[in-house]
Coordinates of C-alpha atoms in Angstrom, one line a residue:
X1 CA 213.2 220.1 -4.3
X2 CA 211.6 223.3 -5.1
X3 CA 208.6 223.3 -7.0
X4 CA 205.3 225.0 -7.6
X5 CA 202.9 222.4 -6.8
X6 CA 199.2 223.3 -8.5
X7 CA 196.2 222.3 -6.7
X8 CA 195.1 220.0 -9.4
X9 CA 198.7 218.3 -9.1
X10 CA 198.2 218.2 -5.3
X11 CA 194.8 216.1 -5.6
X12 CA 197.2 213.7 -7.9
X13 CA 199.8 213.5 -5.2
X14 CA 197.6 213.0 -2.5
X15 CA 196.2 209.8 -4.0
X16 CA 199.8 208.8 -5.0
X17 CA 201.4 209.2 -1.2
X18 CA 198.4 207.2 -0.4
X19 CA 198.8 204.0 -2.7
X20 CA 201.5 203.7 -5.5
X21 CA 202.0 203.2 -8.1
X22 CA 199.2 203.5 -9.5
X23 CA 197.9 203.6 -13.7
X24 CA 195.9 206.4 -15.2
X25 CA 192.5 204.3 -15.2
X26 CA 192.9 203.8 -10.9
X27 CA 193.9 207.7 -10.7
X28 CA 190.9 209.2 -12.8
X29 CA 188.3 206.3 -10.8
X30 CA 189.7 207.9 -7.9
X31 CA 189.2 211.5 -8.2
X32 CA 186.7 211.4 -11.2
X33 CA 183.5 212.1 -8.6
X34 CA 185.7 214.8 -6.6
X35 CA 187.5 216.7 -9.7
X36 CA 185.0 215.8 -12.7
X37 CA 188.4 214.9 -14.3
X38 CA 188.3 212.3 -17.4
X39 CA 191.3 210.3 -18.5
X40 CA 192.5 213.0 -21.1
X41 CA 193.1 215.6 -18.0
X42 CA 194.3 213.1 -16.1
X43 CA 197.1 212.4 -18.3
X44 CA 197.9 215.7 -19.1
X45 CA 198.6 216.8 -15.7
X46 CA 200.5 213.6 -15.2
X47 CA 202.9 214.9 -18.1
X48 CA 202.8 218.3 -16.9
X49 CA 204.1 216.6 -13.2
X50 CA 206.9 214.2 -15.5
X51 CA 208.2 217.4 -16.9
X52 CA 208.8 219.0 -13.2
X53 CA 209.9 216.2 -12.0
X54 CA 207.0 215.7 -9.2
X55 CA 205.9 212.2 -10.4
X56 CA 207.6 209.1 -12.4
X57 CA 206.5 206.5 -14.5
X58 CA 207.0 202.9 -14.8
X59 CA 206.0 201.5 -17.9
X60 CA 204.9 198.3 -17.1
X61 CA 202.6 195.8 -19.0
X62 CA 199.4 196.4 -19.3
X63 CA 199.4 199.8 -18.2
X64 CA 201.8 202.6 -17.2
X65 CA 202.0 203.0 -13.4
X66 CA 203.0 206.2 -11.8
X67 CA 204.3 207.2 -8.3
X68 CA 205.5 210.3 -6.4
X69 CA 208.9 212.0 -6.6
X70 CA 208.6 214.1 -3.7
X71 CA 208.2 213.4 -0.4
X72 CA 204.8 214.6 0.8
X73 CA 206.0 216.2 4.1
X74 CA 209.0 218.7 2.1
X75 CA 206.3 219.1 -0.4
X76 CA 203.9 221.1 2.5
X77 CA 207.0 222.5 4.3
X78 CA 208.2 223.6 0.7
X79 CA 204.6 224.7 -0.7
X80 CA 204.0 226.6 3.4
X81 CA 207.1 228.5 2.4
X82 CA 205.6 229.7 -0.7
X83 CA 202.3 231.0 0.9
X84 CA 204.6 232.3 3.9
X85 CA 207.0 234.3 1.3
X86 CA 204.2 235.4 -0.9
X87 CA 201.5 236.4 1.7
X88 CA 203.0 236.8 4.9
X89 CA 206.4 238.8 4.2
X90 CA 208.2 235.4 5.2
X91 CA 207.5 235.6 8.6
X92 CA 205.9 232.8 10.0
X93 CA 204.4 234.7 13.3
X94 CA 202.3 236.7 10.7
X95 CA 201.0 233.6 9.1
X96 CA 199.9 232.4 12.2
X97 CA 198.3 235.7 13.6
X98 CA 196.1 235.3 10.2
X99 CA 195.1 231.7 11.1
X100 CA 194.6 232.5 15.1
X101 CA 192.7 235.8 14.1
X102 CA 190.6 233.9 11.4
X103 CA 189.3 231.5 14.2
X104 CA 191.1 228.7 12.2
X105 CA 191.9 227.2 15.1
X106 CA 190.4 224.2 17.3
X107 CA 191.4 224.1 20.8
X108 CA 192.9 221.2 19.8
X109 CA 195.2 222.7 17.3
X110 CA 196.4 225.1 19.4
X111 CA 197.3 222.6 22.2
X112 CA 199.1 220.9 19.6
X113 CA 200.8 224.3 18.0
X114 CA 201.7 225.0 21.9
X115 CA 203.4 221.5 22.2
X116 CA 205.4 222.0 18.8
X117 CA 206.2 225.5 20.0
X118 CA 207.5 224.5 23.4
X119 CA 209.4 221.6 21.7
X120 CA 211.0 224.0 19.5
X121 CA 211.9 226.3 22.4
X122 CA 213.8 223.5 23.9
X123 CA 215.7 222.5 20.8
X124 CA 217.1 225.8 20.7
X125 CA 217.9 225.4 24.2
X126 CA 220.0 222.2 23.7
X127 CA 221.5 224.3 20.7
X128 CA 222.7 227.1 22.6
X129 CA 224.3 225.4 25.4
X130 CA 225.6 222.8 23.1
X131 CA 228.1 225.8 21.7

């Protein structure tokens, strides 16, 4: 699915992957003390997320429940894309080069990056000699 997720529909999202379905009332409590969101801008972003097709809703008894349409790891893979394209040229080694020369990076992330990257590097192996 390719969308434009906003930041303000990311917050909503978060809380959904978390624990759905979940009514308006349980949404705003949730994020009212992070966002200063009330019930009204809660529910117009939820409509807003209906409309693209990020979000559904149930309409059960006493109260409307919603949950996510999009899977939460496509949605950073899609939205990393975005920022990639839009920033970076589409090349991920530049994105990274910001990140590593922005001292974004714990030893432990790049530990982890190193595994994912040697990982990688042997999938591609497997791929070639597979031919």
């Amino acid at each position: 699915m390719s969308v434009s997720i906003t930041e303000a529909e990311s917050k909503i999202l978060s809380l959904l992957w978390e624990q759905s379905p979940l009514t308006v009332a349980e949404i705003t409590a949730a994020l009212r003390e992070k966002t200063g969101w009330d019930r009204h801008s809660v529910i117009s972003l939820l409509k807003r997320m209906q409309a693209k097709g990020t979000v559904c809703v149930e309409d059960a008894k006493p109260a409307r429940r919603y949950s996510p349409l999009v899977d939460r790891n496509e949605a950073r893979l899609e939205q990393a894309r975005g920022l990639m394209d839009k920033f970076f040229d589409g090349k991920p080694v530049r994105m990274m080069s910001a990140m590593v020369q922005g001292g974004q990076l714990s030893p432990q992330d790049i530990d982890e990056l190193m595994r994912m990257l040697e990982k990688a590097r042997e999938e591609l192996k497997q791929d070639e000699t597979s031919r």
